[in-house]
């Protein structure tokens, strides 16, 4: 009986991961439900050489929302900084990052409902 060779295609691979590179170079934009209708948008994975506080200030001014920069810790050591914005600002953040050429569209991953 002859063995058949099939294409080694995995349907569960994310196409954006293959095109943009490794998962570590991505900017993750998530929305977290607080209580009731309230939610928080978090932006993680921005490059270390960027001025995160200045980007947060621009987000707050352009989107008319409150925001803060938090240190992201993993087992007691600081991994990076995360921007927290009030409200669901996922699409606004993605458009801003692409328009200001902070990162490419393929590097931004939107999470949430």
CSV table of N, CA, C and O in Angstrom, one decimal:
chain,number,residue,atom,x,y,z
A,1,UNK,N,0.8,-1.2,0.0
A,1,UNK,CA,0.0,0.0,0.0
A,1,UNK,C,0.9,1.2,0.0
A,1,UNK,O,1.8,1.3,0.7
A,2,UNK,N,0.6,2.2,-0.8
A,2,UNK,CA,1.4,3.4,-1.0
A,2,UNK,C,1.0,4.4,0.1
A,2,UNK,O,-0.2,4.6,0.5
A,3,UNK,N,2.0,5.1,0.7
A,3,UNK,CA,1.7,6.1,1.7
A,3,UNK,C,1.6,7.5,0.9
A,3,UNK,O,2.3,7.8,0.0
A,4,UNK,N,0.6,8.2,1.4
A,4,UNK,CA,0.3,9.5,0.8
A,4,UNK,C,1.0,10.6,1.5
A,4,UNK,O,1.0,10.7,2.8
A,5,UNK,N,1.6,11.6,0.8
A,5,UNK,CA,2.2,12.7,1.4
A,5,UNK,C,1.2,13.9,1.3
A,5,UNK,O,0.8,14.3,0.2
A,6,UNK,N,0.9,14.5,2.4
A,6,UNK,CA,0.0,15.6,2.5
A,6,UNK,C,0.8,16.9,2.8
A,6,UNK,O,1.9,16.8,3.3
A,7,UNK,N,0.3,18.0,2.4
A,7,UNK,CA,0.9,19.3,2.7
A,7,UNK,C,1.0,19.4,4.2
A,7,UNK,O,0.0,19.2,4.9
A,8,UNK,N,2.1,19.9,4.7
A,8,UNK,CA,2.3,20.1,6.1
A,8,UNK,C,1.7,21.4,6.6
A,8,UNK,O,2.4,22.3,7.1
A,9,UNK,N,0.4,21.6,6.4
A,9,UNK,CA,-0.3,22.9,6.7
A,9,UNK,C,-1.0,22.7,8.0
A,9,UNK,O,-1.8,21.7,8.2
A,10,UNK,N,-0.8,23.5,9.0
A,10,UNK,CA,-1.6,23.5,10.2
A,10,UNK,C,-2.6,24.6,10.2
A,10,UNK,O,-2.3,25.8,10.2
A,11,UNK,N,-3.8,24.2,10.2
A,11,UNK,CA,-4.9,25.2,10.2
A,11,UNK,C,-5.0,26.0,11.4
A,11,UNK,O,-5.7,27.1,11.4
A,12,UNK,N,-4.4,25.6,12.5
A,12,UNK,CA,-4.5,26.3,13.8
A,12,UNK,C,-3.4,27.3,13.9
A,12,UNK,O,-3.4,28.1,14.9
A,13,UNK,N,-2.4,27.4,13.0
A,13,UNK,CA,-1.4,28.4,13.1
A,13,UNK,C,-2.0,29.8,12.8
A,13,UNK,O,-2.8,29.9,11.8
A,14,UNK,N,-1.6,30.8,13.5
A,14,UNK,CA,-2.0,32.1,13.2
A,14,UNK,C,-1.2,32.7,12.0
A,14,UNK,O,0.0,32.7,12.1
A,15,UNK,N,-1.9,33.1,11.0
A,15,UNK,CA,-1.2,33.6,9.8
A,15,UNK,C,-0.3,34.9,10.1
A,15,UNK,O,0.8,35.0,9.6
A,16,UNK,N,-0.8,35.7,11.0
A,16,UNK,CA,-0.1,36.9,11.4
A,16,UNK,C,1.2,36.6,12.1
A,16,UNK,O,2.2,37.3,12.0
A,17,UNK,N,1.2,35.5,12.9
A,17,UNK,CA,2.5,35.1,13.6
A,17,UNK,C,3.5,34.7,12.6
A,17,UNK,O,4.7,35.0,12.8
A,18,UNK,N,3.1,34.0,11.5
A,18,UNK,CA,4.1,33.6,10.5
A,18,UNK,C,4.7,34.8,9.8
A,18,UNK,O,5.8,34.8,9.5
A,19,UNK,N,3.8,35.7,9.4
A,19,UNK,CA,4.2,36.8,8.6
A,19,UNK,C,5.0,37.8,9.4
A,19,UNK,O,6.0,38.4,9.0
A,20,UNK,N,4.6,38.1,10.6
A,20,UNK,CA,5.3,39.2,11.4
A,20,UNK,C,6.5,38.7,12.2
A,20,UNK,O,7.2,39.5,12.7
A,21,UNK,N,6.6,37.4,12.3
A,21,UNK,CA,7.8,37.0,13.1
A,21,UNK,C,7.4,36.3,14.4
A,21,UNK,O,6.4,35.7,14.5
A,22,UNK,N,8.3,36.5,15.3
A,22,UNK,CA,8.1,35.8,16.6
A,22,UNK,C,7.0,36.4,17.5
A,22,UNK,O,6.6,37.6,17.3
A,23,UNK,N,6.5,35.7,18.4
A,23,UNK,CA,5.4,36.2,19.3
A,23,UNK,C,5.9,37.3,20.2
A,23,UNK,O,5.2,38.1,20.6
A,24,UNK,N,7.2,37.3,20.5
A,24,UNK,CA,7.7,38.3,21.4
A,24,UNK,C,7.8,39.7,20.8
A,24,UNK,O,7.9,40.7,21.6
A,25,UNK,N,7.8,39.9,19.5
A,25,UNK,CA,7.9,41.2,18.9
A,25,UNK,C,6.5,41.9,18.8
A,25,UNK,O,6.4,42.9,18.2
A,26,UNK,N,5.5,41.3,19.3
A,26,UNK,CA,4.1,41.8,19.1
A,26,UNK,C,3.7,42.7,20.3
A,26,UNK,O,4.1,42.6,21.4
A,27,UNK,N,2.8,43.6,19.9
A,27,UNK,CA,2.2,44.5,20.9
A,27,UNK,C,0.8,44.0,21.1
A,27,UNK,O,0.0,43.8,20.2
A,28,UNK,N,0.5,43.6,22.4
A,28,UNK,CA,-0.8,43.0,22.7
A,28,UNK,C,-1.7,44.1,23.3
A,28,UNK,O,-1.3,44.7,24.3
A,29,UNK,N,-2.9,44.3,22.7
A,29,UNK,CA,-3.9,45.2,23.2
A,29,UNK,C,-5.1,44.4,23.7
A,29,UNK,O,-5.7,43.7,22.9
A,30,UNK,N,-5.3,44.5,25.0
A,30,UNK,CA,-6.4,43.7,25.6
A,30,UNK,C,-7.4,44.6,26.3
A,30,UNK,O,-7.1,45.7,26.7
A,31,UNK,N,-8.6,44.0,26.4
A,31,UNK,CA,-9.6,44.7,27.2
A,31,UNK,C,-10.0,43.8,28.4
A,31,UNK,O,-10.1,42.6,28.2
A,32,UNK,N,-10.1,44.3,29.6
A,32,UNK,CA,-10.4,43.6,30.7
A,32,UNK,C,-11.7,44.2,31.4
A,32,UNK,O,-11.8,45.4,31.6
A,33,UNK,N,-12.7,43.3,31.6
A,33,UNK,CA,-13.9,43.8,32.3
A,33,UNK,C,-13.7,44.0,33.7
A,33,UNK,O,-13.1,43.2,34.4
A,34,UNK,N,-14.1,45.2,34.2
A,34,UNK,CA,-14.0,45.5,35.6
A,34,UNK,C,-15.2,45.1,36.3
A,34,UNK,O,-15.4,44.0,36.7
A,35,UNK,N,-16.1,46.1,36.5
A,35,UNK,CA,-17.4,45.7,37.1
A,35,UNK,C,-18.5,46.5,36.3
A,35,UNK,O,-18.4,47.6,36.0
A,36,UNK,N,-19.6,45.7,36.1
A,36,UNK,CA,-20.7,46.3,35.3
A,36,UNK,C,-20.3,46.6,33.9
A,36,UNK,O,-19.9,45.7,33.1
A,37,UNK,N,-20.4,47.9,33.5
A,37,UNK,CA,-20.1,48.3,32.1
A,37,UNK,C,-18.7,48.8,32.0
A,37,UNK,O,-18.2,49.1,30.9
A,38,UNK,N,-17.9,48.9,33.1
A,38,UNK,CA,-16.6,49.4,33.1
A,38,UNK,C,-15.6,48.4,32.6
A,38,UNK,O,-15.6,47.2,32.9
A,39,UNK,N,-14.6,48.9,31.8
A,39,UNK,CA,-13.5,48.0,31.3
A,39,UNK,C,-12.2,48.8,31.2
A,39,UNK,O,-12.2,50.1,31.2
A,40,UNK,N,-11.2,48.1,31.1
A,40,UNK,CA,-9.8,48.7,31.1
A,40,UNK,C,-9.1,48.1,29.8
A,40,UNK,O,-9.2,46.9,29.6
A,41,UNK,N,-8.4,49.0,29.1
A,41,UNK,CA,-7.7,48.5,27.9
A,41,UNK,C,-6.2,48.5,28.4
A,41,UNK,O,-5.7,49.5,28.9
A,42,UNK,N,-5.5,47.4,28.1
A,42,UNK,CA,-4.1,47.4,28.5
A,42,UNK,C,-3.3,47.2,27.2
A,42,UNK,O,-3.7,46.4,26.3
A,43,UNK,N,-2.1,47.9,27.1
A,43,UNK,CA,-1.2,47.8,26.0
A,43,UNK,C,0.1,47.3,26.5
A,43,UNK,O,0.8,48.0,27.3
A,44,UNK,N,0.5,46.1,26.1
A,44,UNK,CA,1.8,45.5,26.5
A,44,UNK,C,2.6,45.1,25.4
A,44,UNK,O,2.1,44.8,24.3
A,45,UNK,N,3.9,45.0,25.6
A,45,UNK,CA,4.8,44.6,24.5
A,45,UNK,C,5.4,45.6,23.7
A,45,UNK,O,6.0,45.3,22.6
A,46,UNK,N,5.3,46.9,24.1
A,46,UNK,CA,5.9,48.0,23.3
A,46,UNK,C,7.5,47.9,23.5
A,46,UNK,O,7.9,47.4,24.5
A,47,UNK,N,8.2,48.4,22.5
A,47,UNK,CA,9.7,48.3,22.6
A,47,UNK,C,10.2,49.0,23.8
A,47,UNK,O,9.6,50.0,24.3
A,48,UNK,N,11.3,48.5,24.3
A,48,UNK,CA,11.9,49.1,25.5
A,48,UNK,C,12.5,50.5,25.3
A,48,UNK,O,12.4,51.4,26.2
A,49,UNK,N,12.9,50.8,24.1
A,49,UNK,CA,13.6,52.1,23.8
A,49,UNK,C,12.5,53.2,23.6
A,49,UNK,O,12.9,54.3,23.4
A,50,UNK,N,11.2,52.9,23.6
A,50,UNK,CA,10.2,53.9,23.4
A,50,UNK,C,10.0,54.6,24.8
A,50,UNK,O,10.1,54.0,25.8
A,51,UNK,N,9.5,55.9,24.7
A,51,UNK,CA,9.1,56.6,25.9
A,51,UNK,C,7.7,56.3,26.2
A,51,UNK,O,6.7,56.9,25.6
A,52,UNK,N,7.4,55.3,27.1
A,52,UNK,CA,6.1,54.8,27.4
A,52,UNK,C,5.2,55.9,28.0
A,52,UNK,O,4.0,56.0,27.7
A,53,UNK,N,5.8,56.7,28.9
A,53,UNK,CA,5.0,57.7,29.5
A,53,UNK,C,4.5,58.7,28.5
A,53,UNK,O,3.4,59.2,28.6
A,54,UNK,N,5.3,59.0,27.6
A,54,UNK,CA,4.9,60.0,26.5
A,54,UNK,C,3.8,59.5,25.6
A,54,UNK,O,2.9,60.2,25.2
A,55,UNK,N,3.9,58.2,25.3
A,55,UNK,CA,2.9,57.5,24.5
A,55,UNK,C,1.6,57.5,25.3
A,55,UNK,O,0.5,57.7,24.7
A,56,UNK,N,1.7,57.2,26.6
A,56,UNK,CA,0.5,57.2,27.4
A,56,UNK,C,-0.2,58.5,27.5
A,56,UNK,O,-1.4,58.7,27.4
A,57,UNK,N,0.6,59.6,27.6
A,57,UNK,CA,0.1,61.0,27.6
A,57,UNK,C,-0.6,61.3,26.3
A,57,UNK,O,-1.7,61.9,26.3
A,58,UNK,N,0.0,60.8,25.1
A,58,UNK,CA,-0.7,61.1,23.8
A,58,UNK,C,-2.0,60.3,23.7
A,58,UNK,O,-3.0,60.8,23.2
A,59,UNK,N,-2.0,59.0,24.3
A,59,UNK,CA,-3.3,58.3,24.3
A,59,UNK,C,-4.3,59.0,25.1
A,59,UNK,O,-5.5,59.2,24.6
A,60,UNK,N,-4.0,59.5,26.2
A,60,UNK,CA,-4.9,60.2,27.1
A,60,UNK,C,-5.5,61.4,26.4
A,60,UNK,O,-6.7,61.7,26.5
A,61,UNK,N,-4.6,62.2,25.8
A,61,UNK,CA,-5.1,63.4,25.1
A,61,UNK,C,-5.9,63.1,23.9
A,61,UNK,O,-7.0,63.8,23.7
A,62,UNK,N,-5.5,62.2,23.1
A,62,UNK,CA,-6.2,61.9,21.8
A,62,UNK,C,-7.6,61.2,22.0
A,62,UNK,O,-8.5,61.4,21.3
A,63,UNK,N,-7.6,60.3,23.0
A,63,UNK,CA,-8.8,59.5,23.2
A,63,UNK,C,-9.7,60.0,24.3
A,63,UNK,O,-10.8,59.5,24.6
A,64,UNK,N,-9.3,61.1,25.0
A,64,UNK,CA,-10.1,61.7,26.1
A,64,UNK,C,-10.5,60.7,27.1
A,64,UNK,O,-11.6,60.5,27.5
A,65,UNK,N,-9.4,60.0,27.6
A,65,UNK,CA,-9.6,59.0,28.7
A,65,UNK,C,-8.5,59.1,29.7
A,65,UNK,O,-7.5,59.8,29.5
A,66,UNK,N,-8.7,58.4,30.8
A,66,UNK,CA,-7.6,58.4,31.8
A,66,UNK,C,-6.7,57.2,31.5
A,66,UNK,O,-7.1,56.3,30.9
A,67,UNK,N,-5.5,57.3,32.0
A,67,UNK,CA,-4.5,56.3,31.7
A,67,UNK,C,-3.4,56.3,32.7
A,67,UNK,O,-3.1,57.3,33.4
A,68,UNK,N,-2.7,55.2,32.8
A,68,UNK,CA,-1.5,55.0,33.7
A,68,UNK,C,-0.5,54.1,33.2
A,68,UNK,O,-0.9,53.2,32.3
A,69,UNK,N,0.7,54.2,33.6
A,69,UNK,CA,1.8,53.3,33.2
A,69,UNK,C,2.1,52.4,34.4
A,69,UNK,O,2.4,52.9,35.5
A,70,UNK,N,2.0,51.1,34.3
A,70,UNK,CA,2.2,50.1,35.4
A,70,UNK,C,3.4,49.3,35.0
A,70,UNK,O,3.6,49.0,33.8
A,71,UNK,N,4.2,48.9,36.0
A,71,UNK,CA,5.3,48.0,35.8
A,71,UNK,C,4.8,46.6,35.7
A,71,UNK,O,4.0,46.1,36.6
A,72,UNK,N,5.2,45.8,34.7
A,72,UNK,CA,4.8,44.4,34.5
A,72,UNK,C,5.8,43.6,35.2
A,72,UNK,O,7.0,43.5,34.8
A,73,UNK,N,5.4,42.8,36.3
A,73,UNK,CA,6.4,42.0,37.0
A,73,UNK,C,6.1,40.5,36.8
A,73,UNK,O,4.9,40.1,36.7
A,74,UNK,N,7.1,39.7,36.7
A,74,UNK,CA,7.0,38.3,36.6
A,74,UNK,C,7.9,37.7,37.6
A,74,UNK,O,9.2,37.8,37.4
A,75,UNK,N,7.4,37.1,38.6
A,75,UNK,CA,8.2,36.4,39.7
A,75,UNK,C,9.1,37.4,40.4
A,75,UNK,O,10.3,37.2,40.6
A,76,UNK,N,8.6,38.6,40.6
A,76,UNK,CA,9.4,39.6,41.4
A,76,UNK,C,10.3,40.5,40.5
A,76,UNK,O,10.8,41.5,41.0
A,77,UNK,N,10.6,40.1,39.3
A,77,UNK,CA,11.5,41.0,38.5
A,77,UNK,C,10.6,41.7,37.4
A,77,UNK,O,9.7,41.2,36.9
A,78,UNK,N,11.1,42.9,37.2
A,78,UNK,CA,10.3,43.8,36.3
A,78,UNK,C,10.6,43.4,34.8
A,78,UNK,O,11.8,43.3,34.4
A,79,UNK,N,9.5,43.0,34.1
A,79,UNK,CA,9.7,42.5,32.7
A,79,UNK,C,9.6,43.7,31.7
A,79,UNK,O,10.3,43.8,30.8
A,80,UNK,N,8.6,44.6,32.0
A,80,UNK,CA,8.4,45.7,31.1
A,80,UNK,C,7.3,46.6,31.7
A,80,UNK,O,7.0,46.5,32.9
A,81,UNK,N,6.8,47.5,30.9
A,81,UNK,CA,5.8,48.5,31.3
A,81,UNK,C,4.5,48.3,30.5
A,81,UNK,O,4.6,48.0,29.3
A,82,UNK,N,3.4,48.4,31.2
A,82,UNK,CA,2.1,48.2,30.5
A,82,UNK,C,1.3,49.5,30.7
A,82,UNK,O,1.3,50.1,31.7
A,83,UNK,N,0.7,49.9,29.6
A,83,UNK,CA,-0.2,51.1,29.6
A,83,UNK,C,-1.6,50.7,29.9
A,83,UNK,O,-2.1,49.8,29.2
A,84,UNK,N,-2.3,51.3,30.9
A,84,UNK,CA,-3.7,51.0,31.2
A,84,UNK,C,-4.5,52.2,30.8
A,84,UNK,O,-4.2,53.3,31.3
A,85,UNK,N,-5.6,52.0,30.1
A,85,UNK,CA,-6.5,53.1,29.7
A,85,UNK,C,-7.9,52.8,30.1
A,85,UNK,O,-8.3,51.6,30.0
A,86,UNK,N,-8.6,53.8,30.5
A,86,UNK,CA,-10.0,53.5,30.9
A,86,UNK,C,-10.9,53.4,29.6
A,86,UNK,O,-10.7,54.2,28.7
A,87,UNK,N,-11.8,52.5,29.6
A,87,UNK,CA,-12.7,52.3,28.5
A,87,UNK,C,-12.1,51.3,27.5
A,87,UNK,O,-11.0,50.9,27.5
A,88,UNK,N,-12.9,51.0,26.5
A,88,UNK,CA,-12.5,50.1,25.4
A,88,UNK,C,-11.9,50.9,24.3
A,88,UNK,O,-12.6,51.5,23.5
A,89,UNK,N,-10.6,51.0,24.3
A,89,UNK,CA,-9.8,51.8,23.3
A,89,UNK,C,-9.0,51.0,22.4
A,89,UNK,O,-8.1,51.4,21.8
A,90,UNK,N,-9.4,49.7,22.2
A,90,UNK,CA,-8.6,48.8,21.4
A,90,UNK,C,-8.3,49.3,20.0
A,90,UNK,O,-7.2,49.3,19.5
A,91,UNK,N,-9.4,49.6,19.3
A,91,UNK,CA,-9.2,50.1,17.9
A,91,UNK,C,-8.5,51.4,17.8
A,91,UNK,O,-7.7,51.6,16.9
A,92,UNK,N,-8.8,52.3,18.7
A,92,UNK,CA,-8.1,53.6,18.7
A,92,UNK,C,-6.6,53.4,18.9
A,92,UNK,O,-5.8,54.1,18.3
A,93,UNK,N,-6.2,52.5,19.9
A,93,UNK,CA,-4.8,52.3,20.1
A,93,UNK,C,-4.1,51.7,18.9
A,93,UNK,O,-3.1,52.2,18.5
A,94,UNK,N,-4.8,50.7,18.2
A,94,UNK,CA,-4.2,50.1,17.1
A,94,UNK,C,-4.0,51.2,16.0
A,94,UNK,O,-2.9,51.3,15.4
A,95,UNK,N,-5.0,52.0,15.7
A,95,UNK,CA,-4.9,53.0,14.7
A,95,UNK,C,-3.8,54.0,15.0
A,95,UNK,O,-3.1,54.5,14.1
A,96,UNK,N,-3.7,54.4,16.3
A,96,UNK,CA,-2.7,55.4,16.7
A,96,UNK,C,-1.3,54.8,16.5
A,96,UNK,O,-0.4,55.5,16.0
A,97,UNK,N,-1.1,53.6,16.9
A,97,UNK,CA,0.3,53.0,16.8
A,97,UNK,C,0.7,52.9,15.3
A,97,UNK,O,1.9,53.1,15.0
A,98,UNK,N,-0.3,52.6,14.5
A,98,UNK,CA,0.1,52.4,13.0
A,98,UNK,C,0.2,53.8,12.4
A,98,UNK,O,1.2,54.0,11.6
A,99,UNK,N,-0.6,54.7,12.7
A,99,UNK,CA,-0.5,56.1,12.1
A,99,UNK,C,0.7,56.8,12.5
A,99,UNK,O,1.4,57.5,11.7
A,100,UNK,N,1.1,56.7,13.8
A,100,UNK,CA,2.4,57.3,14.3
A,100,UNK,C,3.6,56.5,13.9
A,100,UNK,O,4.7,56.9,14.4
A,101,UNK,N,3.5,55.4,13.3
A,101,UNK,CA,4.6,54.5,12.8
A,101,UNK,C,5.4,54.0,14.0
A,101,UNK,O,6.6,53.9,14.0
A,102,UNK,N,4.7,53.8,15.1
A,102,UNK,CA,5.4,53.2,16.3
A,102,UNK,C,5.6,51.7,16.1
A,102,UNK,O,6.6,51.1,16.4
A,103,UNK,N,4.6,51.0,15.4
A,103,UNK,CA,4.8,49.6,15.0
A,103,UNK,C,3.9,49.4,13.8
A,103,UNK,O,3.0,50.2,13.5
A,104,UNK,N,4.1,48.2,13.2
A,104,UNK,CA,3.3,47.9,12.0
A,104,UNK,C,2.0,47.2,12.4
A,104,UNK,O,1.9,46.8,13.5
A,105,UNK,N,1.1,47.2,11.4
A,105,UNK,CA,-0.2,46.7,11.7
A,105,UNK,C,-0.1,45.2,12.0
A,105,UNK,O,-0.9,44.7,12.9
A,106,UNK,N,0.8,44.4,11.4
A,106,UNK,CA,0.9,43.0,11.7
A,106,UNK,C,1.5,42.7,13.1
A,106,UNK,O,1.4,41.6,13.6
A,107,UNK,N,2.1,43.7,13.7
A,107,UNK,CA,2.7,43.5,15.0
A,107,UNK,C,1.7,43.7,16.1
A,107,UNK,O,2.0,43.4,17.3
A,108,UNK,N,0.6,44.3,15.8
A,108,UNK,CA,-0.4,44.6,16.9
A,108,UNK,C,-1.5,43.5,16.9
A,108,UNK,O,-2.0,43.1,15.9
A,109,UNK,N,-1.7,42.9,18.1
A,109,UNK,CA,-2.6,41.9,18.3
A,109,UNK,C,-3.7,42.4,19.2
A,109,UNK,O,-3.5,42.8,20.3
A,110,UNK,N,-5.0,42.3,18.7
A,110,UNK,CA,-6.1,42.8,19.5
A,110,UNK,C,-6.7,41.5,20.2
A,110,UNK,O,-7.0,40.5,19.5
A,111,UNK,N,-6.9,41.6,21.5
A,111,UNK,CA,-7.5,40.5,22.3
A,111,UNK,C,-8.8,41.1,22.9
A,111,UNK,O,-9.0,42.3,23.0
A,112,UNK,N,-9.7,40.2,23.3
A,112,UNK,CA,-10.9,40.5,24.0
A,112,UNK,C,-12.1,40.2,23.3
A,112,UNK,O,-12.1,39.6,22.2
A,113,UNK,N,-13.3,40.5,23.8
A,113,UNK,CA,-14.5,40.2,23.3
A,113,UNK,C,-14.8,41.0,22.1
A,113,UNK,O,-15.4,40.9,21.2
